[in-house]
Amino acid sequence: DADVTQTPRNRITKTGKRIMLECSQTKGHDRMYWYRQDPGLGLRLIYYSFDVKDINKGEISDGYSVSRQAQAKFSLSLESAIPNQTALYFCATSDLGGRGTDTQYFGPGTRLTVL
Amino acid sequence: QQQVKQSPQSLIVQKGGISIINCAYENTAFDYFPWYQQFPGKGPALLIAIRPDVSEKKEGRFTISFNKSAKQFSLHIMDSQPGDSATYFCAASIEGGSRLTFGEGTQLTVNP
């Protein structure tokens, strides 16, 4: 979805390096999310933010940190990358819909390889 | 601990056939059950969703069947087409969907 962009799209790095993945959205949504996708495990929530001042840990936050620089920007950092953080990372946004349903709009993903 | 279990992991169907993907959940507090479709190189996109106050929801060739007592729900794709070939994820959440718990995914291939 062109309304949610992620940079870089691909990244190869070495163990111990600090990595930042960036997400920007033009949908005007307050809620933003970071997921990782691994084969056979589906998507797992790393962190989520309901507004600029609200940051929450998800299911698998260890080894990751985030920064919500503005309503439109949400960055994910790996402070010291390790090989088992090799995965496909997705950013998503949402705005509360009718009857309390919350459609999430995903970016194109960042493929991260940690050697 | 996977709170939403999805099967099968992969599925091959002939064009025109019916594709069926099943999910089971554990948390009875879940009240929103979406299905997301993901094409290669793309992010997932919402396909169809259901709330537990109905047992079935249909949108075109896609139908969700929901069995609250069994804590199961399934996606049926009627008249499957090669363009339906994608990975499908079921998900569940509490209070409308902000914190989605995804199943493991099903890779669907529809042969021409």
mmCIF file with all atom_site columns, C-alpha atoms in Angstrom:
data_model
loop_
_atom_site.group_PDB
_atom_site.id
_atom_site.type_symbol
_atom_site.label_atom_id
_atom_site.label_alt_id
_atom_site.label_comp_id
_atom_site.label_asym_id
_atom_site.label_entity_id
_atom_site.label_seq_id
_atom_site.pdbx_PDB_ins_code
_atom_site.Cartn_x
_atom_site.Cartn_y
_atom_site.Cartn_z
_atom_site.occupancy
_atom_site.B_iso_or_equiv
_atom_site.pdbx_formal_charge
_atom_site.auth_seq_id
_atom_site.auth_comp_id
_atom_site.auth_asym_id
_atom_site.auth_atom_id
_atom_site.pdbx_PDB_model_num
ATOM 1   C CA . ASP A 1 1   ? 0.000   0.000   0.000   1.00 0.00 ? 1   ASP A CA 1
ATOM 2   C CA . ALA A 1 2   ? 1.661   3.223   -1.185  1.00 0.00 ? 2   ALA A CA 1
ATOM 3   C CA . ASP A 1 3   ? 0.141   5.088   1.775   1.00 0.00 ? 3   ASP A CA 1
ATOM 4   C CA . VAL A 1 4   ? 2.487   3.201   4.104   1.00 0.00 ? 4   VAL A CA 1
ATOM 5   C CA . THR A 1 5   ? 6.145   3.236   3.135   1.00 0.00 ? 5   THR A CA 1
ATOM 6   C CA . GLN A 1 6   ? 9.061   1.415   4.702   1.00 0.00 ? 6   GLN A CA 1
ATOM 7   C CA . THR A 1 7   ? 12.774  2.031   4.318   1.00 0.00 ? 7   THR A CA 1
ATOM 8   C CA . PRO A 1 8   ? 14.978  0.253   3.568   1.00 0.00 ? 8   PRO A CA 1
ATOM 9   C CA . ARG A 1 9   ? 13.240  -2.525  1.658   1.00 0.00 ? 9   ARG A CA 1
ATOM 10  C CA . ASN A 1 10  ? 16.183  -4.867  2.063   1.00 0.00 ? 10  ASN A CA 1
ATOM 11  C CA . ARG A 1 11  ? 19.078  -4.778  4.494   1.00 0.00 ? 11  ARG A CA 1
ATOM 12  C CA . ILE A 1 12  ? 21.957  -7.109  5.226   1.00 0.00 ? 12  ILE A CA 1
ATOM 13  C CA . THR A 1 13  ? 23.918  -6.430  8.371   1.00 0.00 ? 13  THR A CA 1
ATOM 14  C CA . LYS A 1 14  ? 26.295  -8.132  10.773  1.00 0.00 ? 14  LYS A CA 1
ATOM 15  C CA . THR A 1 15  ? 25.804  -9.407  14.293  1.00 0.00 ? 15  THR A CA 1
ATOM 16  C CA . GLY A 1 16  ? 26.140  -6.640  16.869  1.00 0.00 ? 16  GLY A CA 1
ATOM 17  C CA . LYS A 1 17  ? 25.306  -3.758  14.547  1.00 0.00 ? 17  LYS A CA 1
ATOM 18  C CA . ARG A 1 18  ? 22.590  -1.226  15.355  1.00 0.00 ? 18  ARG A CA 1
ATOM 19  C CA . ILE A 1 19  ? 19.857  -1.097  12.747  1.00 0.00 ? 19  ILE A CA 1
ATOM 20  C CA . MET A 1 20  ? 16.923  1.266   12.289  1.00 0.00 ? 20  MET A CA 1
ATOM 21  C CA . LEU A 1 21  ? 13.914  0.499   10.142  1.00 0.00 ? 21  LEU A CA 1
ATOM 22  C CA . GLU A 1 22  ? 11.676  3.415   9.273   1.00 0.00 ? 22  GLU A CA 1
ATOM 23  C CA . CYS A 1 23  ? 7.982   3.655   8.540   1.00 0.00 ? 23  CYS A CA 1
ATOM 24  C CA . SER A 1 24  ? 6.005   6.614   7.225   1.00 0.00 ? 24  SER A CA 1
ATOM 25  C CA . GLN A 1 25  ? 2.300   6.888   6.498   1.00 0.00 ? 25  GLN A CA 1
ATOM 26  C CA . THR A 1 26  ? 0.111   9.401   4.735   1.00 0.00 ? 26  THR A CA 1
ATOM 27  C CA . LYS A 1 27  ? -3.202  7.880   5.834   1.00 0.00 ? 27  LYS A CA 1
ATOM 28  C CA . GLY A 1 28  ? -3.545  10.215  8.792   1.00 0.00 ? 28  GLY A CA 1
ATOM 29  C CA . HIS A 1 29  ? -3.971  7.310   11.189  1.00 0.00 ? 29  HIS A CA 1
ATOM 30  C CA . ASP A 1 30  ? -3.106  7.592   14.860  1.00 0.00 ? 30  ASP A CA 1
ATOM 31  C CA . ARG A 1 31  ? -2.276  3.919   15.418  1.00 0.00 ? 31  ARG A CA 1
ATOM 32  C CA . MET A 1 32  ? 0.915   2.332   14.159  1.00 0.00 ? 32  MET A CA 1
ATOM 33  C CA . TYR A 1 33  ? 2.411   -1.135  14.584  1.00 0.00 ? 33  TYR A CA 1
ATOM 34  C CA . TRP A 1 34  ? 5.558   -3.137  13.956  1.00 0.00 ? 34  TRP A CA 1
ATOM 35  C CA . TYR A 1 35  ? 5.372   -6.869  13.171  1.00 0.00 ? 35  TYR A CA 1
ATOM 36  C CA . ARG A 1 36  ? 7.849   -9.495  12.177  1.00 0.00 ? 36  ARG A CA 1
ATOM 37  C CA . GLN A 1 37  ? 6.966   -12.359 9.854   1.00 0.00 ? 37  GLN A CA 1
ATOM 38  C CA . ASP A 1 38  ? 8.734   -15.706 10.018  1.00 0.00 ? 38  ASP A CA 1
ATOM 39  C CA . PRO A 1 39  ? 7.847   -18.797 7.966   1.00 0.00 ? 39  PRO A CA 1
ATOM 40  C CA . GLY A 1 40  ? 5.472   -21.035 9.873   1.00 0.00 ? 40  GLY A CA 1
ATOM 41  C CA . LEU A 1 41  ? 4.937   -18.474 12.635  1.00 0.00 ? 41  LEU A CA 1
ATOM 42  C CA . GLY A 1 42  ? 2.736   -15.908 10.950  1.00 0.00 ? 42  GLY A CA 1
ATOM 43  C CA . LEU A 1 43  ? 3.025   -12.276 12.007  1.00 0.00 ? 43  LEU A CA 1
ATOM 44  C CA . ARG A 1 44  ? 3.947   -11.375 15.554  1.00 0.00 ? 44  ARG A CA 1
ATOM 45  C CA . LEU A 1 45  ? 3.494   -7.958  17.113  1.00 0.00 ? 45  LEU A CA 1
ATOM 46  C CA . ILE A 1 46  ? 6.683   -6.251  18.307  1.00 0.00 ? 46  ILE A CA 1
ATOM 47  C CA . TYR A 1 47  ? 5.483   -2.791  19.398  1.00 0.00 ? 47  TYR A CA 1
ATOM 48  C CA . TYR A 1 48  ? 2.455   -0.622  18.845  1.00 0.00 ? 48  TYR A CA 1
ATOM 49  C CA . SER A 1 49  ? 1.564   3.019   19.355  1.00 0.00 ? 49  SER A CA 1
ATOM 50  C CA . PHE A 1 50  ? -1.894  4.560   19.611  1.00 0.00 ? 50  PHE A CA 1
ATOM 51  C CA . ASP A 1 51  ? -0.593  8.123   19.430  1.00 0.00 ? 51  ASP A CA 1
ATOM 52  C CA . VAL A 1 52  ? 2.679   10.025  19.613  1.00 0.00 ? 52  VAL A CA 1
ATOM 53  C CA . LYS A 1 53  ? 2.869   9.799   23.399  1.00 0.00 ? 53  LYS A CA 1
ATOM 54  C CA . ASP A 1 54  ? 1.696   6.188   23.663  1.00 0.00 ? 54  ASP A CA 1
ATOM 55  C CA . ILE A 1 55  ? 4.121   3.292   23.088  1.00 0.00 ? 55  ILE A CA 1
ATOM 56  C CA . ASN A 1 56  ? 3.337   -0.289  24.068  1.00 0.00 ? 56  ASN A CA 1
ATOM 57  C CA . LYS A 1 57  ? 5.205   -3.560  23.992  1.00 0.00 ? 57  LYS A CA 1
ATOM 58  C CA . GLY A 1 58  ? 3.791   -6.341  21.911  1.00 0.00 ? 58  GLY A CA 1
ATOM 59  C CA . GLU A 1 59  ? 4.273   -10.068 21.990  1.00 0.00 ? 59  GLU A CA 1
ATOM 60  C CA . ILE A 1 60  ? 8.009   -10.118 21.173  1.00 0.00 ? 60  ILE A CA 1
ATOM 61  C CA . SER A 1 61  ? 9.610   -6.784  22.155  1.00 0.00 ? 61  SER A CA 1
ATOM 62  C CA . ASP A 1 62  ? 12.880  -8.087  23.619  1.00 0.00 ? 62  ASP A CA 1
ATOM 63  C CA . GLY A 1 63  ? 15.859  -6.868  21.584  1.00 0.00 ? 63  GLY A CA 1
ATOM 64  C CA . TYR A 1 64  ? 13.849  -4.114  19.895  1.00 0.00 ? 64  TYR A CA 1
ATOM 65  C CA . SER A 1 65  ? 13.016  -0.490  20.627  1.00 0.00 ? 65  SER A CA 1
ATOM 66  C CA . VAL A 1 66  ? 10.804  2.032   18.860  1.00 0.00 ? 66  VAL A CA 1
ATOM 67  C CA . SER A 1 67  ? 10.418  5.756   18.432  1.00 0.00 ? 67  SER A CA 1
ATOM 68  C CA . ARG A 1 68  ? 7.262   7.607   17.374  1.00 0.00 ? 68  ARG A CA 1
ATOM 69  C CA . GLN A 1 69  ? 8.716   10.817  15.969  1.00 0.00 ? 69  GLN A CA 1
ATOM 70  C CA . ALA A 1 70  ? 5.397   12.177  14.690  1.00 0.00 ? 70  ALA A CA 1
ATOM 71  C CA . GLN A 1 71  ? 1.899   10.960  13.921  1.00 0.00 ? 71  GLN A CA 1
ATOM 72  C CA . ALA A 1 72  ? 3.167   9.816   10.537  1.00 0.00 ? 72  ALA A CA 1
ATOM 73  C CA . LYS A 1 73  ? 6.494   8.246   11.526  1.00 0.00 ? 73  LYS A CA 1
ATOM 74  C CA . PHE A 1 74  ? 7.297   5.165   13.579  1.00 0.00 ? 74  PHE A CA 1
ATOM 75  C CA . SER A 1 75  ? 10.802  3.673   13.667  1.00 0.00 ? 75  SER A CA 1
ATOM 76  C CA . LEU A 1 76  ? 11.976  0.274   14.853  1.00 0.00 ? 76  LEU A CA 1
ATOM 77  C CA . SER A 1 77  ? 15.531  -0.199  16.132  1.00 0.00 ? 77  SER A CA 1
ATOM 78  C CA . LEU A 1 78  ? 17.571  -3.284  16.771  1.00 0.00 ? 78  LEU A CA 1
ATOM 79  C CA . GLU A 1 79  ? 20.168  -2.125  19.276  1.00 0.00 ? 79  GLU A CA 1
ATOM 80  C CA . SER A 1 80  ? 22.531  -5.043  18.700  1.00 0.00 ? 80  SER A CA 1
ATOM 81  C CA . ALA A 1 81  ? 21.345  -7.258  15.877  1.00 0.00 ? 81  ALA A CA 1
ATOM 82  C CA . ILE A 1 82  ? 21.571  -11.043 16.196  1.00 0.00 ? 82  ILE A CA 1
ATOM 83  C CA . PRO A 1 83  ? 21.011  -13.733 13.531  1.00 0.00 ? 83  PRO A CA 1
ATOM 84  C CA . ASN A 1 84  ? 17.638  -14.860 14.899  1.00 0.00 ? 84  ASN A CA 1
ATOM 85  C CA . GLN A 1 85  ? 16.301  -11.378 14.150  1.00 0.00 ? 85  GLN A CA 1
ATOM 86  C CA . THR A 1 86  ? 16.575  -12.237 10.472  1.00 0.00 ? 86  THR A CA 1
ATOM 87  C CA . ALA A 1 87  ? 12.994  -11.853 9.275   1.00 0.00 ? 87  ALA A CA 1
ATOM 88  C CA . LEU A 1 88  ? 10.540  -9.844  7.223   1.00 0.00 ? 88  LEU A CA 1
ATOM 89  C CA . TYR A 1 89  ? 9.406   -6.752  9.121   1.00 0.00 ? 89  TYR A CA 1
ATOM 90  C CA . PHE A 1 90  ? 6.124   -4.973  8.504   1.00 0.00 ? 90  PHE A CA 1
ATOM 91  C CA . CYS A 1 91  ? 4.812   -1.654  9.624   1.00 0.00 ? 91  CYS A CA 1
ATOM 92  C CA . ALA A 1 92  ? 1.046   -1.166  9.770   1.00 0.00 ? 92  ALA A CA 1
ATOM 93  C CA . THR A 1 93  ? -1.373  1.635   10.551  1.00 0.00 ? 93  THR A CA 1
ATOM 94  C CA . SER A 1 94  ? -4.993  1.722   11.577  1.00 0.00 ? 94  SER A CA 1
ATOM 95  C CA . ASP A 1 95  ? -7.834  3.974   12.519  1.00 0.00 ? 95  ASP A CA 1
ATOM 96  C CA . LEU A 1 96  ? -10.773 2.742   14.512  1.00 0.00 ? 96  LEU A CA 1
ATOM 97  C CA . GLY A 1 97  ? -13.567 1.800   12.136  1.00 0.00 ? 97  GLY A CA 1
ATOM 98  C CA . GLY A 1 98  ? -17.255 1.199   12.558  1.00 0.00 ? 98  GLY A CA 1
ATOM 99  C CA . ARG A 1 99  ? -18.524 -1.074  15.355  1.00 0.00 ? 99  ARG A CA 1
ATOM 100 C CA . GLY A 1 100 ? -15.079 -0.963  16.914  1.00 0.00 ? 100 GLY A CA 1
ATOM 101 C CA . THR A 1 101 ? -13.372 -2.811  14.088  1.00 0.00 ? 101 THR A CA 1
ATOM 102 C CA . ASP A 1 102 ? -9.837  -1.840  13.284  1.00 0.00 ? 102 ASP A CA 1
ATOM 103 C CA . THR A 1 103 ? -8.571  -2.494  9.756   1.00 0.00 ? 103 THR A CA 1
ATOM 104 C CA . GLN A 1 104 ? -4.806  -2.513  9.634   1.00 0.00 ? 104 GLN A CA 1
ATOM 105 C CA . TYR A 1 105 ? -2.985  -1.285  6.526   1.00 0.00 ? 105 TYR A CA 1
ATOM 106 C CA . PHE A 1 106 ? 0.422   -2.807  5.987   1.00 0.00 ? 106 PHE A CA 1
ATOM 107 C CA . GLY A 1 107 ? 3.515   -1.432  4.323   1.00 0.00 ? 107 GLY A CA 1
ATOM 108 C CA . PRO A 1 108 ? 5.490   -3.436  1.744   1.00 0.00 ? 108 PRO A CA 1
ATOM 109 C CA . GLY A 1 109 ? 7.909   -4.849  4.318   1.00 0.00 ? 109 GLY A CA 1
ATOM 110 C CA . THR A 1 110 ? 11.637  -4.767  5.017   1.00 0.00 ? 110 THR A CA 1
ATOM 111 C CA . ARG A 1 111 ? 13.631  -7.943  4.545   1.00 0.00 ? 111 ARG A CA 1
ATOM 112 C CA . LEU A 1 112 ? 16.392  -7.959  7.160   1.00 0.00 ? 112 LEU A CA 1
ATOM 113 C CA . THR A 1 113 ? 19.249  -10.435 7.176   1.00 0.00 ? 113 THR A CA 1
ATOM 114 C CA . VAL A 1 114 ? 21.654  -10.551 10.126  1.00 0.00 ? 114 VAL A CA 1
ATOM 115 C CA . LEU A 1 115 ? 24.851  -12.457 9.406   1.00 0.00 ? 115 LEU A CA 1
ATOM 116 C CA . GLN B 2 1   ? 2.336   -20.114 22.553  1.00 0.00 ? 1   GLN B CA 1
ATOM 117 C CA . GLN B 2 2   ? 0.178   -19.749 19.476  1.00 0.00 ? 2   GLN B CA 1
ATOM 118 C CA . GLN B 2 3   ? -3.265  -18.579 20.523  1.00 0.00 ? 3   GLN B CA 1
ATOM 119 C CA . VAL B 2 4   ? -4.617  -18.922 17.005  1.00 0.00 ? 4   VAL B CA 1
ATOM 120 C CA . LYS B 2 5   ? -3.887  -22.179 15.213  1.00 0.00 ? 5   LYS B CA 1
ATOM 121 C CA . GLN B 2 6   ? -4.265  -22.288 11.431  1.00 0.00 ? 6   GLN B CA 1
ATOM 122 C CA . SER B 2 7   ? -4.380  -25.231 9.036   1.00 0.00 ? 7   SER B CA 1
ATOM 123 C CA . PRO B 2 8   ? -3.368  -26.400 6.563   1.00 0.00 ? 8   PRO B CA 1
ATOM 124 C CA . GLN B 2 9   ? 0.070   -24.858 6.150   1.00 0.00 ? 9   GLN B CA 1
ATOM 125 C CA . SER B 2 10  ? -0.231  -25.201 2.378   1.00 0.00 ? 10  SER B CA 1
ATOM 126 C CA . LEU B 2 11  ? -3.090  -25.965 0.021   1.00 0.00 ? 11  LEU B CA 1
ATOM 127 C CA . ILE B 2 12  ? -3.246  -26.748 -3.682  1.00 0.00 ? 12  ILE B CA 1
ATOM 128 C CA . VAL B 2 13  ? -6.590  -26.434 -5.442  1.00 0.00 ? 13  VAL B CA 1
ATOM 129 C CA . GLN B 2 14  ? -7.664  -26.685 -9.047  1.00 0.00 ? 14  GLN B CA 1
ATOM 130 C CA . LYS B 2 15  ? -9.236  -23.710 -10.762 1.00 0.00 ? 15  LYS B CA 1
ATOM 131 C CA . GLY B 2 16  ? -12.940 -23.623 -10.005 1.00 0.00 ? 16  GLY B CA 1
ATOM 132 C CA . GLY B 2 17  ? -12.597 -25.640 -6.831  1.00 0.00 ? 17  GLY B CA 1
ATOM 133 C CA . ILE B 2 18  ? -13.319 -24.673 -3.242  1.00 0.00 ? 18  ILE B CA 1
ATOM 134 C CA . SER B 2 19  ? -10.472 -23.648 -0.954  1.00 0.00 ? 19  SER B CA 1
ATOM 135 C CA . ILE B 2 20  ? -11.030 -24.105 2.769   1.00 0.00 ? 20  ILE B CA 1
ATOM 136 C CA . ILE B 2 21  ? -8.708  -22.806 5.481   1.00 0.00 ? 21  ILE B CA 1
ATOM 137 C CA . ASN B 2 22  ? -9.411  -23.428 9.136   1.00 0.00 ? 22  ASN B CA 1
ATOM 138 C CA . CYS B 2 23  ? -8.502  -21.614 12.331  1.00 0.00 ? 23  CYS B CA 1
ATOM 139 C CA . ALA B 2 24  ? -9.016  -22.401 15.992  1.00 0.00 ? 24  ALA B CA 1
ATOM 140 C CA . TYR B 2 25  ? -8.570  -20.058 18.903  1.00 0.00 ? 25  TYR B CA 1
ATOM 141 C CA . GLU B 2 26  ? -8.231  -20.408 22.646  1.00 0.00 ? 26  GLU B CA 1
ATOM 142 C CA . ASN B 2 27  ? -9.057  -17.027 24.150  1.00 0.00 ? 27  ASN B CA 1
ATOM 143 C CA . THR B 2 28  ? -12.827 -16.665 24.552  1.00 0.00 ? 28  THR B CA 1
ATOM 144 C CA . ALA B 2 29  ? -12.379 -12.895 24.929  1.00 0.00 ? 29  ALA B CA 1
ATOM 145 C CA . PHE B 2 30  ? -11.560 -12.572 21.222  1.00 0.00 ? 30  PHE B CA 1
ATOM 146 C CA . ASP B 2 31  ? -14.378 -10.669 19.520  1.00 0.00 ? 31  ASP B CA 1
ATOM 147 C CA . TYR B 2 32  ? -13.086 -9.797  16.072  1.00 0.00 ? 32  TYR B CA 1
ATOM 148 C CA . PHE B 2 33  ? -11.832 -12.293 13.485  1.00 0.00 ? 33  PHE B CA 1
ATOM 149 C CA . PRO B 2 34  ? -10.298 -10.919 10.272  1.00 0.00 ? 34  PRO B CA 1
ATOM 150 C CA . TRP B 2 35  ? -8.645  -12.716 7.391   1.00 0.00 ? 35  TRP B CA 1
ATOM 151 C CA . TYR B 2 36  ? -5.704  -11.104 5.635   1.00 0.00 ? 36  TYR B CA 1
ATOM 152 C CA . GLN B 2 37  ? -4.407  -11.936 2.155   1.00 0.00 ? 37  GLN B CA 1
ATOM 153 C CA . GLN B 2 38  ? -0.749  -11.509 1.229   1.00 0.00 ? 38  GLN B CA 1
ATOM 154 C CA . PHE B 2 39  ? 0.711   -11.658 -2.270  1.00 0.00 ? 39  PHE B CA 1
ATOM 155 C CA . PRO B 2 40  ? 4.460   -12.260 -2.754  1.00 0.00 ? 40  PRO B CA 1
ATOM 156 C CA . GLY B 2 41  ? 6.482   -9.130  -2.101  1.00 0.00 ? 41  GLY B CA 1
ATOM 157 C CA . LYS B 2 42  ? 3.529   -7.290  -0.599  1.00 0.00 ? 42  LYS B CA 1
ATOM 158 C CA . GLY B 2 43  ? 2.197   -6.620  2.847   1.00 0.00 ? 43  GLY B CA 1
ATOM 159 C CA . PRO B 2 44  ? -0.957  -8.359  4.071   1.00 0.00 ? 44  PRO B CA 1
ATOM 160 C CA . ALA B 2 45  ? -4.286  -6.733  3.232   1.00 0.00 ? 45  ALA B CA 1
ATOM 161 C CA . LEU B 2 46  ? -7.653  -7.200  4.898   1.00 0.00 ? 46  LEU B CA 1
ATOM 162 C CA . LEU B 2 47  ? -9.843  -9.595  2.939   1.00 0.00 ? 47  LEU B CA 1
ATOM 163 C CA . ILE B 2 48  ? -12.915 -10.142 5.091   1.00 0.00 ? 48  ILE B CA 1
ATOM 164 C CA . ALA B 2 49  ? -13.759 -10.072 8.797   1.00 0.00 ? 49  ALA B CA 1
ATOM 165 C CA . ILE B 2 50  ? -16.456 -11.305 11.155  1.00 0.00 ? 50  ILE B CA 1
ATOM 166 C CA . ARG B 2 51  ? -17.660 -10.654 14.668  1.00 0.00 ? 51  ARG B CA 1
ATOM 167 C CA . PRO B 2 52  ? -18.998 -13.527 16.815  1.00 0.00 ? 52  PRO B CA 1
ATOM 168 C CA . ASP B 2 53  ? -22.598 -12.300 16.804  1.00 0.00 ? 53  ASP B CA 1
ATOM 169 C CA . VAL B 2 54  ? -23.064 -13.875 13.361  1.00 0.00 ? 54  VAL B CA 1
ATOM 170 C CA . SER B 2 55  ? -22.226 -17.382 12.141  1.00 0.00 ? 55  SER B CA 1
ATOM 171 C CA . GLU B 2 56  ? -21.418 -16.534 8.551   1.00 0.00 ? 56  GLU B CA 1
ATOM 172 C CA . LYS B 2 57  ? -20.348 -13.599 6.428   1.00 0.00 ? 57  LYS B CA 1
ATOM 173 C CA . LYS B 2 58  ? -20.092 -13.626 2.668   1.00 0.00 ? 58  LYS B CA 1
ATOM 174 C CA . GLU B 2 59  ? -18.385 -11.171 0.341   1.00 0.00 ? 59  GLU B CA 1
ATOM 175 C CA . GLY B 2 60  ? -18.377 -12.284 -3.252  1.00 0.00 ? 60  GLY B CA 1
ATOM 176 C CA . ARG B 2 61  ? -16.568 -15.618 -3.519  1.00 0.00 ? 61  ARG B CA 1
ATOM 177 C CA . PHE B 2 62  ? -15.203 -15.364 0.035   1.00 0.00 ? 62  PHE B CA 1
ATOM 178 C CA . THR B 2 63  ? -17.132 -16.635 3.058   1.00 0.00 ? 63  THR B CA 1
ATOM 179 C CA . ILE B 2 64  ? -16.212 -16.808 6.731   1.00 0.00 ? 64  ILE B CA 1
ATOM 180 C CA . SER B 2 65  ? -17.949 -19.485 8.785   1.00 0.00 ? 65  SER B CA 1
ATOM 181 C CA . PHE B 2 66  ? -17.816 -19.011 12.540  1.00 0.00 ? 66  PHE B CA 1
ATOM 182 C CA . ASN B 2 67  ? -18.512 -21.600 15.252  1.00 0.00 ? 67  ASN B CA 1
ATOM 183 C CA . LYS B 2 68  ? -18.397 -19.905 18.635  1.00 0.00 ? 68  LYS B CA 1
ATOM 184 C CA . SER B 2 69  ? -18.984 -23.043 20.717  1.00 0.00 ? 69  SER B CA 1
ATOM 185 C CA . ALA B 2 70  ? -16.152 -24.869 18.990  1.00 0.00 ? 70  ALA B CA 1
ATOM 186 C CA . LYS B 2 71  ? -13.934 -21.763 18.967  1.00 0.00 ? 71  LYS B CA 1
ATOM 187 C CA . GLN B 2 72  ? -13.275 -22.246 15.277  1.00 0.00 ? 72  GLN B CA 1
ATOM 188 C CA . PHE B 2 73  ? -13.658 -20.199 12.141  1.00 0.00 ? 73  PHE B CA 1
ATOM 189 C CA . SER B 2 74  ? -12.874 -20.884 8.530   1.00 0.00 ? 74  SER B CA 1
ATOM 190 C CA . LEU B 2 75  ? -12.429 -19.160 5.193   1.00 0.00 ? 75  LEU B CA 1
ATOM 191 C CA . HIS B 2 76  ? -14.086 -20.640 2.124   1.00 0.00 ? 76  HIS B CA 1
ATOM 192 C CA . ILE B 2 77  ? -13.080 -19.464 -1.332  1.00 0.00 ? 77  ILE B CA 1
ATOM 193 C CA . MET B 2 78  ? -15.620 -20.545 -3.917  1.00 0.00 ? 78  MET B CA 1
ATOM 194 C CA . ASP B 2 79  ? -14.716 -20.949 -7.598  1.00 0.00 ? 79  ASP B CA 1
ATOM 195 C CA . SER B 2 80  ? -11.021 -20.518 -6.749  1.00 0.00 ? 80  SER B CA 1
ATOM 196 C CA . GLN B 2 81  ? -8.970  -18.697 -9.370  1.00 0.00 ? 81  GLN B CA 1
ATOM 197 C CA . PRO B 2 82  ? -5.214  -18.603 -10.078 1.00 0.00 ? 82  PRO B CA 1
ATOM 198 C CA . GLY B 2 83  ? -5.290  -14.957 -8.987  1.00 0.00 ? 83  GLY B CA 1
ATOM 199 C CA . ASP B 2 84  ? -6.313  -16.151 -5.521  1.00 0.00 ? 84  ASP B CA 1
ATOM 200 C CA . SER B 2 85  ? -2.885  -17.779 -5.109  1.00 0.00 ? 85  SER B CA 1
ATOM 201 C CA . ALA B 2 86  ? -1.473  -16.070 -2.043  1.00 0.00 ? 86  ALA B CA 1
ATOM 202 C CA . THR B 2 87  ? -0.774  -16.580 1.635   1.00 0.00 ? 87  THR B CA 1
ATOM 203 C CA . TYR B 2 88  ? -3.807  -16.255 3.878   1.00 0.00 ? 88  TYR B CA 1
ATOM 204 C CA . PHE B 2 89  ? -3.668  -15.376 7.559   1.00 0.00 ? 89  PHE B CA 1
ATOM 205 C CA . CYS B 2 90  ? -6.473  -15.638 10.045  1.00 0.00 ? 90  CYS B CA 1
ATOM 206 C CA . ALA B 2 91  ? -6.324  -13.399 13.075  1.00 0.00 ? 91  ALA B CA 1
ATOM 207 C CA . ALA B 2 92  ? -8.211  -12.597 16.230  1.00 0.00 ? 92  ALA B CA 1
ATOM 208 C CA . SER B 2 93  ? -8.381  -9.691  18.630  1.00 0.00 ? 93  SER B CA 1
ATOM 209 C CA . ILE B 2 94  ? -10.150 -8.297  21.626  1.00 0.00 ? 94  ILE B CA 1
ATOM 210 C CA . GLU B 2 95  ? -12.173 -5.085  21.444  1.00 0.00 ? 95  GLU B CA 1
ATOM 211 C CA . GLY B 2 96  ? -12.142 -4.535  17.723  1.00 0.00 ? 96  GLY B CA 1
ATOM 212 C CA . GLY B 2 97  ? -8.766  -5.356  16.370  1.00 0.00 ? 97  GLY B CA 1
ATOM 213 C CA . SER B 2 98  ? -5.963  -3.144  17.597  1.00 0.00 ? 98  SER B CA 1
ATOM 214 C CA . ARG B 2 99  ? -3.885  -6.028  18.929  1.00 0.00 ? 99  ARG B CA 1
ATOM 215 C CA . LEU B 2 100 ? -4.167  -8.767  16.348  1.00 0.00 ? 100 LEU B CA 1
ATOM 216 C CA . THR B 2 101 ? -2.996  -12.302 17.065  1.00 0.00 ? 101 THR B CA 1
ATOM 217 C CA . PHE B 2 102 ? -2.265  -14.029 13.771  1.00 0.00 ? 102 PHE B CA 1
ATOM 218 C CA . GLY B 2 103 ? -2.357  -17.663 12.768  1.00 0.00 ? 103 GLY B CA 1
ATOM 219 C CA . GLU B 2 104 ? 0.649   -19.273 11.127  1.00 0.00 ? 104 GLU B CA 1
ATOM 220 C CA . GLY B 2 105 ? -0.536  -18.676 7.567   1.00 0.00 ? 105 GLY B CA 1
ATOM 221 C CA . THR B 2 106 ? -1.657  -20.876 4.665   1.00 0.00 ? 106 THR B CA 1
ATOM 222 C CA . GLN B 2 107 ? 0.005   -20.753 1.291   1.00 0.00 ? 107 GLN B CA 1
ATOM 223 C CA . LEU B 2 108 ? -2.717  -21.304 -1.307  1.00 0.00 ? 108 LEU B CA 1
ATOM 224 C CA . THR B 2 109 ? -1.881  -22.304 -4.865  1.00 0.00 ? 109 THR B CA 1
ATOM 225 C CA . VAL B 2 110 ? -4.670  -22.458 -7.426  1.00 0.00 ? 110 VAL B CA 1
ATOM 226 C CA . ASN B 2 111 ? -3.637  -24.377 -10.518 1.00 0.00 ? 111 ASN B CA 1
ATOM 227 C CA . PRO B 2 112 ? -5.074  -23.314 -13.892 1.00 0.00 ? 112 PRO B CA 1
#
